Amino acid sequence: MPRIVPRLVALLATAVMVVAANVVAAPHASAATYTPPALRQRVDLNSGWRFTKGDVAGAEAPAFNDSGWQQLNVPHTWNAADGADGGNNYYRGVGWYRRHYTVPASFAGKMLFLQFAGANQVAEVWVNGTYLGKHSGGYARFRFGATSAFTVGQDNVIAVKVNNAGNADIPPLSADFTFYGGIYRNVSLQVVDPLAVRMLDSAGPGVYLRQRSVTAASATVDVTTKLFNNNTSSRSVVVRTVITDASGTVVADQSLPARTVAANAGVDVVQTVTIANPHRWDGLADPYMYKANVEIRTSSGEVTDVVTEPLGLRTFGVDPNTGFTLNGHPYDLHGVNLHQDRAGVGWAVDDTQHTQDFDLIREIGATTIRMAHYQHDQKDYNLADERGLVVWAEIPLVNDTTNSAAFTANARQQMTELIRQNYNHPSIVFWGIGNEQRVDNAATNALLDSLAGLVDTEDPDRVSVYASCCVSDTGAVNNHAEASGYNKYFGWYNGGYNDLGGNLDNLHAANPSRRIALSEYGAGANTTQHALNPAAPSPGGQYHPEEYQALLHEASWKQLDARPFVWGTYVWNMFDFAADARNEGGQPGINDKGLVTRDRVTRKDAFYFYKANWSSAPTLYITSRRWTQRTTAATELKVYSNAASVTATLNGVSLGARGSTDHIFKWTGVTLRAGTNTVQVTATVNGTPVTDTVTWTLS
């Protein structure tokens, strides 16, 4: 059985005090609005870098001559090309980055923090030759205090050494994706007052919003603020919390009495606020969000810092028999796995590209995303909040592990960073502690148990989850997290695609109290390869016809849709992605199980099958549309639609209308003529006429 441990609220920094206040906050005067003062400054440091691939002695020194290095901007990876061309021989080693930056005189007296949104996988940072530190782990945000290293009003040199070589102390050790090297996310300078919310709490926001209770009548939220006094003398401090609704109207406002914070010391302050008649974050239908604004004030009333965090009020549950509920009502979690990889840029994905990914995920009608297999960029979690997608977030504990204290410590570090940096995102419900550990031994179970316990401590309210494969489904590795995911590839790596439902039934019957999800399922597809109703191809072979992927997903979804005890289902994968060790499907270096091609240009047939099932948007799609050159006259016409009836014509001649109960419409016994053939289908969905047309040429 999944282990349910008594949970205690944590989020307390080492050696700090806790001050609690339990005050019901009343709104200010009717319709009062609040705009937080813009006190913090963020300086974008993405441009103007010089880069060289390889290790260079002395490159951290300010006077080092980097004139021969490549000029570029970050986000950047040195594996954009060789990480996706097959052969498993992409460069894994050291790369150096350097740039100059003049600190404005206006920053005098402020605290300066260098922030990296992600660098894979070990990053060491210097400013003017002063070593700021090392961060190990390729996916979390990290910060270094740099106030004393920078010289205000003068030119400063920032040097960063990044290494993506394999490291036995850092997960992941191995995985079915390319481990791109470089500073592949944004870099910035964060500028704050010496009296501010803490910046070095695992690079978290320093403000944590714990939802104690949410009902139609009221919501009670504990607001933990970690403040720090970087001054050389003590300060009298007031913490004020202002909750505003989506329009900026104040719905709760309270301040704690002034307290003294010693020099160079921190304190945690916990305020409990109550919001009357809360408007809840309710998934796709209504992803409503408040904002929690925390002010740090001196006793004289001067505001020195403000942190604003999203607040989406919701409740959720996972039942082993009836599945997932959101705000007390059943809510079907059907969706996709997401990698951050993209053609041409690898992991160096910009905000516009992140947004395009979420546009496609919303288009297909997904309600949930598993952000595999590591912490994603903050932009992804923000988009999930805004779009109403329920998120499974996880750390990169994939496949193999090292039985060592150092490996365990780093896995726990990455788990802590994931939770603290993303604690306030209402979209996140599940914290993933691992994926597909290949052995079920004492060391692996001790590690998973440690991580499950850490989730319990860091976040008492969300659900820990583990994705299992390649060992016994009833083995011990499945017993640590509170919910279980299974990666099942029936019809691809083993068995037939009609075996999925029975396997899940057996899992449920063997342990009826286990909360089961299907964390991965799918098949490869090359959009240039086609066949009519093909048999299962070889997964490692060069032939992956698009039509087989569609057949597998048709059969899989019918079985999943009929089993409400499966609380979540996640297609592997939303997009094709780089796995440089692969050579299959006619595309070396690519895992082609995506519903959309890696360049985001082509939605595969299976994409539209799910859109017809999951989305309310009028959908009408002729499959095998890219199979434009035919050599056999006899064929069939297959259409995906959420219409009740679809009418088809071939070369202007009616093929009649078809109805369907599974969103699949078929016309068999269709005969193409020599030369060009035009197929057209029409339907009406919720009063909206829709049409689709393809051209097939028979030679």
XYZ file of C-alpha atoms in Angstrom:
699
model
C 0.000 0.000 0.000
C 1.108 3.570 -0.539
C 2.554 4.945 2.624
C 0.582 7.754 4.303
C 2.834 9.462 6.831
C 1.685 12.017 9.353
C 2.739 15.360 7.933
C 4.141 18.431 9.638
C 4.448 21.847 8.060
C 8.056 22.713 7.297
C 9.311 25.651 5.205
C 11.338 26.876 8.180
C 14.871 28.082 7.464
C 17.682 26.764 9.610
C 18.198 28.606 12.872
C 15.405 31.137 12.447
C 12.512 31.978 14.728
C 8.830 31.541 13.943
C 6.219 34.127 14.823
C 2.593 33.155 14.272
C -0.522 35.252 14.088
C -4.019 33.901 13.584
C -6.076 36.872 12.507
C -9.182 36.926 10.353
C -8.549 39.702 7.878
C -11.342 41.958 6.765
C -11.211 43.750 3.440
C -10.424 47.443 3.309
C -13.160 49.849 2.334
C -15.457 48.608 -0.401
C -13.792 48.299 -3.828
C -10.394 49.377 -2.496
C -7.641 48.417 -4.915
C -3.974 47.792 -4.382
C -0.958 48.035 -6.663
C 2.290 46.803 -5.116
C 5.133 49.326 -5.222
C 7.866 48.326 -7.673
C 10.830 48.120 -5.327
C 12.737 45.129 -6.565
C 14.670 45.448 -9.791
C 15.508 42.726 -12.266
C 18.293 43.315 -14.775
C 18.254 41.013 -17.793
C 21.735 39.594 -18.381
C 20.921 37.393 -21.369
C 22.812 39.383 -23.983
C 26.453 40.088 -24.662
C 28.120 36.828 -23.619
C 31.257 35.262 -25.046
C 31.518 31.478 -25.104
C 34.043 28.744 -25.748
C 33.532 24.985 -25.692
C 36.199 23.258 -23.637
C 37.997 23.938 -20.392
C 40.309 26.953 -20.305
C 42.712 27.644 -17.457
C 42.338 31.076 -15.894
C 39.118 32.018 -17.697
C 37.618 33.289 -14.416
C 40.187 36.117 -14.205
C 38.852 39.579 -15.114
C 41.836 40.315 -17.377
C 41.557 37.048 -19.307
C 41.531 37.654 -23.074
C 38.291 36.209 -24.468
C 38.324 38.185 -27.717
C 38.555 34.993 -29.750
C 35.505 33.410 -28.142
C 32.122 33.136 -29.838
C 29.695 36.004 -29.217
C 26.182 34.912 -28.296
C 23.156 35.465 -26.097
C 21.691 33.076 -23.584
C 19.615 30.915 -23.350
C 22.184 28.769 -25.156
C 23.279 25.159 -25.429
C 26.353 23.772 -27.132
C 24.470 20.601 -28.077
C 21.730 22.070 -30.284
C 23.079 20.170 -33.300
C 25.115 17.196 -32.050
C 22.582 16.349 -29.336
C 19.927 15.345 -31.855
C 21.764 13.700 -34.766
C 22.163 10.182 -33.393
C 25.237 8.237 -32.433
C 25.126 9.090 -28.723
C 28.376 10.999 -29.201
C 27.352 14.557 -28.399
C 29.789 16.726 -26.452
C 29.600 16.295 -22.704
C 32.135 18.394 -20.900
C 33.032 21.967 -19.977
C 31.949 25.213 -21.571
C 32.851 28.731 -20.414
C 30.773 31.911 -20.583
C 31.955 35.466 -19.856
C 30.336 38.883 -20.031
C 30.909 42.425 -18.792
C 28.385 44.403 -16.794
C 28.515 47.920 -15.348
C 26.571 48.205 -12.087
C 24.619 51.502 -12.030
C 25.428 53.937 -9.258
C 21.768 53.771 -8.222
C 22.388 50.231 -6.957
C 24.724 51.450 -4.227
C 23.519 50.181 -0.860
C 21.389 47.434 -2.428
C 21.819 43.674 -2.236
C 22.806 42.072 -5.547
C 22.067 38.446 -6.436
C 23.044 36.670 -9.634
C 20.186 34.389 -10.693
C 20.337 31.533 -13.183
C 17.039 29.957 -14.218
C 18.865 26.808 -15.296
C 22.319 25.589 -16.368
C 23.172 21.952 -17.053
C 24.500 20.488 -14.962
C 27.273 21.837 -12.738
C 27.772 25.607 -12.782
C 30.534 27.564 -11.075
C 30.317 31.354 -10.993
C 32.850 34.142 -10.500
C 32.485 37.946 -10.425
C 35.692 39.939 -10.879
C 37.620 36.793 -10.031
C 35.749 36.254 -6.759
C 34.309 32.757 -6.543
C 30.594 32.929 -5.711
C 29.970 29.201 -5.570
C 28.918 26.031 -7.361
C 25.469 24.664 -8.120
C 25.053 20.978 -8.913
C 21.861 19.989 -10.717
C 20.783 20.949 -14.200
C 17.144 21.988 -13.860
C 16.477 24.201 -10.845
C 16.888 27.925 -10.487
C 19.858 29.025 -8.376
C 21.156 32.287 -6.945
C 24.414 33.552 -5.548
C 24.840 36.602 -3.352
C 27.173 38.913 -5.277
C 26.950 42.259 -3.479
C 30.530 42.392 -2.261
C 31.952 40.941 -5.483
C 30.503 43.653 -7.738
C 31.955 47.164 -7.909
C 29.231 49.776 -8.267
C 29.682 52.269 -11.083
C 32.423 50.276 -12.807
C 32.834 47.494 -15.322
C 32.531 44.009 -13.842
C 33.332 40.623 -15.351
C 31.025 37.655 -14.806
C 32.518 34.246 -15.618
C 30.595 30.963 -15.578
C 31.979 27.461 -16.029
C 29.340 24.869 -16.945
C 29.913 21.128 -17.168
C 27.416 18.578 -18.502
C 29.720 15.572 -18.158
C 28.317 12.551 -16.375
C 28.668 12.779 -12.611
C 27.981 9.818 -10.322
C 26.860 12.171 -7.535
C 24.134 13.983 -9.515
C 20.876 12.623 -10.947
C 20.064 11.860 -13.665
C 22.808 9.374 -14.398
C 21.078 8.061 -17.510
C 17.808 8.683 -19.301
C 16.170 8.423 -22.699
C 16.832 12.034 -23.638
C 19.794 14.243 -24.498
C 21.494 16.006 -21.570
C 22.095 19.370 -23.220
C 24.948 21.442 -21.793
C 25.059 25.188 -21.258
C 23.292 28.157 -19.702
C 20.026 27.216 -21.368
C 17.670 29.441 -19.389
C 17.599 33.127 -18.463
C 20.253 34.934 -16.409
C 19.469 38.040 -14.385
C 20.674 40.310 -11.608
C 18.176 40.618 -8.770
C 18.419 43.886 -6.821
C 16.773 44.193 -3.389
C 16.959 46.303 -0.252
C 19.075 44.973 2.638
C 15.817 44.539 4.578
C 13.928 42.120 2.364
C 12.317 38.756 1.906
C 15.013 36.092 1.964
C 16.603 35.396 -1.444
C 18.695 32.337 -0.598
C 16.039 29.885 0.556
C 16.856 27.286 -2.137
C 16.175 30.133 -4.614
C 12.507 30.041 -3.616
C 10.303 33.137 -3.456
C 10.640 33.470 0.333
C 6.850 33.718 0.634
C 4.884 30.469 0.925
C 1.095 30.192 0.779
C -0.353 27.153 2.534
C -4.061 26.620 1.962
C -5.421 25.369 5.281
C -9.061 25.141 4.201
C -11.091 26.190 1.183
C -14.881 26.096 1.107
C -17.572 28.057 -0.682
C -17.889 30.267 2.393
C -14.241 31.023 3.150
C -10.616 30.184 2.512
C -7.946 30.176 5.186
C -4.349 30.604 4.099
C -1.137 30.574 6.126
C 1.317 33.070 4.665
C 4.881 32.241 5.714
C 7.319 35.047 5.022
C 11.032 34.443 5.404
C 12.558 37.863 5.923
C 16.209 38.708 6.364
C 17.955 41.777 7.729
C 21.240 42.214 5.873
C 21.987 45.477 7.684
C 24.781 45.795 10.243
C 22.324 46.844 12.926
C 18.960 45.532 14.095
C 15.737 46.751 12.505
C 12.151 47.059 13.682
C 10.044 45.378 11.032
C 6.349 45.164 10.134
C 5.104 42.467 7.737
C 1.928 43.315 5.839
C 0.007 40.874 3.648
C -2.486 42.149 1.076
C -4.568 39.678 -0.912
C -6.080 41.041 -4.112
C -8.484 39.445 -6.553
C -7.995 39.293 -10.311
C -9.151 42.892 -10.697
C -6.728 44.182 -8.070
C -9.453 44.673 -5.457
C -8.324 44.047 -1.883
C -10.018 41.045 -0.265
C -7.755 40.732 2.798
C -5.247 43.080 4.409
C -3.415 42.612 7.659
C -0.222 43.666 9.358
C 1.566 42.124 12.293
C 2.899 44.247 15.141
C 6.447 45.498 14.686
C 9.193 43.163 15.821
C 12.935 43.545 16.034
C 15.150 41.551 13.701
C 18.821 41.389 14.604
C 21.585 42.406 12.212
C 22.506 39.763 9.619
C 19.724 37.518 10.859
C 16.466 36.092 9.595
C 13.048 35.355 10.976
C 10.028 33.469 9.666
C 6.675 35.174 10.128
C 3.437 33.232 9.730
C 0.200 35.135 9.169
C -3.171 33.456 8.772
C -5.597 35.272 6.512
C -9.196 34.424 5.666
C -10.879 35.252 2.353
C -14.660 35.351 2.343
C -16.630 33.678 -0.463
C -13.529 32.634 -2.402
C -13.519 32.375 -6.168
C -11.815 29.052 -6.762
C -9.182 27.956 -9.250
C -11.195 25.340 -11.115
C -9.077 23.866 -13.882
C -9.780 24.596 -17.539
C -13.239 25.974 -16.814
C -12.096 28.758 -14.516
C -8.382 29.076 -13.614
C -9.045 32.041 -11.344
C -6.161 33.476 -9.375
C -5.682 35.966 -6.583
C -2.384 37.615 -5.724
C -0.687 37.588 -2.363
C 1.396 40.723 -1.850
C 3.772 40.731 1.110
C 5.308 44.037 2.163
C 8.320 44.454 4.420
C 8.072 47.763 6.289
C 10.169 49.592 8.814
C 8.472 50.790 11.999
C 8.375 54.280 10.468
C 6.263 53.014 7.562
C 8.894 52.824 4.831
C 8.304 49.879 2.520
C 11.629 48.215 1.723
C 10.486 45.125 -0.184
C 7.391 43.600 -1.799
C 6.973 40.045 -3.058
C 3.882 39.108 -5.090
C 2.937 35.454 -5.521
C 0.032 33.707 -7.307
C -2.752 32.330 -5.141
C -5.202 29.905 -6.695
C -7.640 28.567 -4.124
C -8.651 24.945 -4.657
C -9.078 21.554 -3.050
C -8.304 18.190 -4.601
C -8.458 14.505 -3.841
C -7.360 11.171 -5.292
C -9.547 8.130 -4.681
C -8.373 4.597 -5.553
C -11.766 3.740 -7.061
C -13.230 6.940 -8.467
C -10.143 8.912 -9.436
C -9.386 12.612 -9.150
C -11.592 15.362 -7.770
C -11.107 19.127 -7.971
C -13.034 21.356 -5.596
C -15.223 18.441 -4.621
C -16.325 17.396 -8.095
C -14.991 14.629 -10.368
C -12.353 15.971 -12.727
C -10.900 13.722 -15.398
C -7.133 14.058 -15.649
C -6.177 13.195 -19.223
C -3.129 14.730 -20.774
C 0.445 14.521 -21.942
C 4.043 14.330 -20.878
C 6.173 17.352 -21.766
C 9.891 17.670 -22.475
C 11.536 21.104 -22.825
C 13.327 20.099 -26.054
C 12.745 21.735 -29.464
C 14.266 21.414 -32.936
C 17.095 23.837 -33.657
C 17.577 25.070 -30.101
C 17.532 21.966 -27.891
C 16.746 23.118 -24.353
C 17.407 26.817 -25.032
C 13.686 27.538 -25.342
C 12.366 31.096 -25.101
C 9.091 32.334 -23.596
C 7.353 32.557 -26.965
C 8.153 28.915 -27.640
C 6.980 27.840 -24.182
C 3.695 29.640 -24.890
C 3.297 27.922 -28.261
C 3.702 24.558 -26.545
C 0.916 25.371 -24.125
C -1.287 26.640 -26.931
C -0.978 23.228 -28.566
C -1.600 21.406 -25.280
C -4.750 23.454 -24.722
C -5.821 22.894 -28.325
C -5.758 19.134 -27.892
C -8.004 19.453 -24.838
C -5.630 18.101 -22.183
C -6.540 18.756 -18.560
C -3.176 17.771 -17.089
C 0.562 17.760 -17.838
C 3.327 15.635 -16.438
C 6.385 17.872 -16.699
C 8.920 15.127 -17.266
C 11.585 14.277 -16.164
C 12.924 17.261 -14.268
C 12.061 20.718 -13.012
C 10.876 22.909 -15.875
C 11.265 26.618 -16.458
C 9.062 28.868 -14.334
C 7.318 29.990 -17.514
C 5.813 26.513 -17.907
C 4.365 26.474 -14.377
C 3.042 30.021 -14.836
C 1.325 28.997 -18.062
C -0.196 25.952 -16.379
C -1.592 28.208 -13.639
C -3.066 30.595 -16.191
C -4.486 27.908 -18.494
C -5.936 25.739 -15.718
C -3.830 22.617 -16.321
C -3.191 20.284 -13.383
C 0.538 19.551 -13.099
C 2.636 16.581 -12.050
C 6.097 18.052 -11.331
C 9.097 15.823 -10.706
C 12.834 15.611 -10.123
C 15.318 13.973 -12.536
C 15.728 10.727 -10.643
C 15.608 8.537 -13.747
C 16.744 4.949 -14.338
C 19.967 4.398 -12.412
C 21.095 5.557 -8.982
C 24.334 5.689 -7.036
C 24.312 4.180 -3.585
C 26.149 7.044 -1.899
C 25.525 9.829 0.574
C 26.484 12.410 -2.059
C 23.918 11.137 -4.583
C 21.169 11.034 -1.972
C 22.037 14.537 -0.796
C 21.837 15.922 -4.324
C 18.527 14.177 -5.035
C 17.147 15.678 -1.826
C 18.542 19.085 -2.792
C 16.777 18.907 -6.168
C 13.539 17.809 -4.476
C 13.750 20.734 -2.037
C 14.470 23.208 -4.835
C 11.553 21.893 -6.903
C 9.086 22.256 -4.046
C 10.228 25.584 -2.610
C 10.587 27.295 -5.967
C 7.145 26.102 -7.101
C 5.188 25.862 -3.851
C 2.717 28.620 -4.704
C 1.657 27.395 -8.153
C -1.997 26.304 -7.864
C -1.618 24.082 -10.927
C 0.792 21.725 -9.157
C -0.892 18.859 -7.327
C 1.678 16.053 -7.592
C 5.364 15.919 -6.659
C 7.193 13.127 -8.504
C 9.970 11.445 -6.536
C 11.356 9.293 -9.348
C 10.897 7.523 -12.665
C 11.713 3.968 -13.735
C 14.347 2.905 -11.248
C 15.707 -0.240 -12.827
C 16.395 -2.225 -9.654
C 14.171 -2.820 -6.649
C 16.842 -3.205 -3.998
C 17.469 -1.873 -0.498
C 19.482 1.148 -1.617
C 16.864 2.242 -4.175
C 14.047 1.850 -1.679
C 15.937 3.764 1.001
C 16.424 6.645 -1.445
C 12.783 6.691 -2.546
C 11.630 6.510 1.061
C 13.857 9.462 1.929
C 12.431 11.510 -0.936
C 8.822 10.640 -0.078
C 9.494 11.699 3.497
C 11.023 14.957 2.292
C 7.874 15.713 0.280
C 5.820 15.062 3.412
C 7.964 17.514 5.346
C 8.260 20.265 2.742
C 4.662 20.189 1.527
C 2.122 18.462 3.781
C -0.795 19.027 1.440
C 0.106 17.854 -2.046
C 0.501 14.265 -3.227
C 3.783 12.423 -3.761
C 3.851 10.121 -6.778
C 6.238 7.642 -8.360
C 6.352 6.420 -11.994
C 7.280 2.734 -12.200
C 8.559 0.605 -15.028
C 10.831 -2.301 -15.727
C 10.523 -3.961 -12.314
C 7.589 -5.757 -10.709
C 4.415 -3.665 -10.606
C 3.856 -4.855 -7.057
C 7.460 -4.387 -5.938
C 8.615 -2.282 -3.034
C 9.596 0.736 -5.153
C 5.888 1.452 -5.561
C 5.225 1.630 -1.825
C 6.819 4.938 -0.830
C 4.813 7.613 -2.647
C 1.136 8.247 -1.918
C 0.111 7.648 -5.540
C 1.464 5.268 -8.163
C 2.103 5.871 -11.835
C 2.948 3.119 -14.300
C 4.713 3.464 -17.650
C 3.022 0.917 -19.934
C 3.797 0.457 -23.615
C 1.450 -2.338 -24.638
C 1.469 -2.634 -28.397
C 4.888 -1.047 -28.688
C 7.547 -2.613 -26.475
C 5.479 -5.610 -25.378
C 2.131 -7.302 -25.923
C -0.696 -5.843 -27.938
C -2.437 -2.517 -27.492
C -5.620 -4.245 -26.370
C -3.801 -5.653 -23.321
C -3.681 -2.347 -21.459
C -7.084 -2.434 -19.795
C -6.713 -5.942 -18.437
C -3.305 -5.131 -17.006
C -4.709 -2.114 -15.176
C -7.627 -4.205 -13.908
C -5.181 -6.728 -12.484
C -3.182 -3.969 -10.783
C -6.345 -2.559 -9.233
C -7.598 -5.951 -8.112
C -4.248 -6.871 -6.544
C -4.286 -3.763 -4.358
C -7.641 -1.922 -4.406
C -6.360 0.826 -2.108
C -3.495 1.807 -4.421
C -4.129 5.039 -6.328
C -3.172 4.233 -9.922
C -2.259 6.462 -12.862
C -0.924 5.645 -16.321
C 2.103 7.920 -16.389
C 3.305 6.944 -19.885
C 1.915 5.137 -22.932
C 2.403 5.606 -26.640
C 4.092 4.621 -29.892
C 6.446 6.149 -32.427
C 5.354 7.759 -35.678
C 7.207 9.197 -38.641
C 4.884 11.531 -40.561
C 6.515 10.529 -43.880
C 5.836 6.782 -43.419
C 2.389 5.324 -44.088
C 0.418 2.093 -44.403
C -3.211 1.033 -44.242
C -3.982 -0.564 -40.851
C -0.367 -1.654 -40.302
C 0.747 -4.362 -37.919
C 2.941 -3.412 -34.978
C 6.341 -2.278 -36.270
C 9.668 -2.950 -34.597
C 10.217 -0.205 -31.980
C 13.934 -0.044 -32.797
C 13.414 -0.415 -36.537
C 13.415 2.259 -39.216
C 9.721 1.933 -40.094
C 7.238 3.724 -37.808
C 4.136 4.413 -39.908
C 1.975 7.248 -38.651
C -1.154 5.122 -38.911
C 0.050 2.589 -36.346
C 0.531 5.257 -33.696
C -3.065 6.329 -34.283
C -4.392 2.769 -33.988
C -2.567 2.291 -30.686
C -3.948 5.495 -29.234
C -7.482 4.725 -30.407
C -7.389 1.388 -28.610
C -5.583 2.696 -25.533
C -7.915 5.616 -24.907
C -11.046 3.475 -25.194
C -9.680 1.235 -22.439
C -8.586 4.146 -20.251
C -11.832 6.068 -20.629
C -13.729 3.046 -19.321
C -11.703 2.832 -16.070
C -12.457 5.654 -13.639
C -10.125 4.183 -11.015
C -7.196 5.360 -13.172
C -6.847 8.858 -11.704
C -4.650 10.267 -14.475
C -3.462 9.333 -17.974
C -0.439 10.841 -19.715
C 0.472 10.256 -23.363
C 4.177 9.855 -24.019
C 4.879 12.404 -25.483
C 3.326 15.680 -26.547
C 6.255 16.481 -28.860
C 8.995 14.466 -30.529
C 12.261 15.130 -28.695
C 15.994 14.488 -28.921
C 17.415 11.211 -27.606
C 20.814 11.061 -29.235
C 21.298 7.355 -28.430
C 18.307 6.359 -30.575
C 18.382 5.384 -34.246
C 14.879 4.388 -35.318
C 11.872 5.432 -37.327
C 14.075 6.908 -40.031
C 15.096 9.761 -37.726
C 18.429 9.217 -35.918
C 18.670 10.892 -32.524
C 14.912 11.402 -32.147
C 12.260 9.796 -29.958
C 9.282 9.998 -32.322
C 6.463 9.172 -29.893
C 5.232 12.767 -29.920
C 1.741 13.751 -31.003
C 3.397 16.763 -32.665
C 6.700 16.900 -34.530
C 9.761 18.309 -32.783
C 9.605 21.533 -34.824
C 5.938 22.002 -33.779
C 4.939 22.225 -37.453
C 2.913 19.010 -37.862
C 0.161 17.669 -35.642
C 0.108 13.924 -36.206
C -3.092 11.954 -36.810
C -3.191 10.812 -33.177
C -3.220 14.450 -32.053
C -6.603 14.899 -33.739
C -7.950 11.666 -32.295
C -7.406 13.096 -28.823
C -8.690 16.509 -29.847
C -11.922 14.895 -31.047
C -12.253 13.103 -27.697
C -11.011 15.797 -25.306
C -11.847 19.178 -26.823
C -15.173 20.914 -27.290
C -13.780 22.930 -30.215
C -15.323 21.784 -33.515
C -13.003 19.072 -34.820
C -13.089 17.347 -38.204
C -9.941 15.697 -39.517
C -9.188 13.259 -42.343
C -6.437 10.842 -41.308
C -3.551 9.637 -43.516
C -3.631 13.064 -45.142
C 0.142 13.108 -45.624
C -0.012 9.826 -47.542
C -0.475 11.806 -50.723
C 1.152 9.421 -53.230
C -0.761 6.118 -53.472
C 0.003 2.970 -55.414
C -3.075 0.925 -54.476
C -6.598 1.929 -55.507
C -8.413 0.140 -52.670
C -8.335 2.107 -49.422
C -10.476 3.328 -46.582
C -11.396 6.785 -45.378
C -11.065 7.431 -41.655
C -12.073 10.656 -39.954
C -11.800 11.941 -36.387
C -14.535 14.298 -35.260
C -16.625 15.353 -32.289
C -19.650 15.671 -34.546
C -22.595 13.291 -34.321
C -22.537 12.621 -38.063
C -20.020 13.165 -40.877
C -20.737 13.207 -44.620
C -18.033 12.367 -47.179
C -17.500 12.770 -50.911
C -14.823 11.355 -53.230
C -14.213 13.367 -56.371
C -17.573 15.034 -55.881
C -19.483 11.757 -55.523
C -21.182 11.105 -52.196
C -19.874 8.332 -49.994
C -22.767 8.852 -47.612
C -22.944 9.843 -43.956
C -21.600 7.983 -40.965
C -22.347 8.160 -37.264
C -20.013 7.171 -34.458
C -19.957 6.601 -30.723
C -16.155 6.795 -30.408
C -15.313 9.864 -32.549
C -13.942 7.591 -35.305
C -15.816 7.598 -38.635
C -14.924 5.052 -41.338
C -15.784 4.420 -44.962
C -14.400 1.086 -46.129
C -14.217 -0.231 -49.679
C -13.216 3.138 -51.098
C -11.620 2.987 -54.544
C -9.340 5.719 -55.829
C -9.108 6.544 -59.502
C -5.858 6.993 -61.405
C -4.457 10.478 -60.960
C -5.733 13.079 -58.527
C -8.442 12.258 -55.976
C -10.166 14.835 -53.794
C -11.765 13.733 -50.553
C -14.014 16.112 -48.675
C -15.892 15.663 -45.413
C -18.449 17.951 -43.799
C -20.161 18.042 -40.427
C -21.827 20.332 -37.929
C -20.531 20.589 -34.358
C -22.620 22.548 -31.864
C -24.166 24.515 -34.699
C -20.845 25.254 -36.412
C -20.338 23.850 -39.933
C -16.859 22.346 -40.471
C -15.144 20.977 -43.569
C -11.910 19.151 -44.284
C -10.345 18.252 -47.626
C -7.354 16.177 -48.755
C -5.862 15.238 -52.104
C -4.430 11.774 -52.806
C -2.735 10.853 -56.072
C -2.851 7.297 -57.405
C -0.060 6.303 -59.737
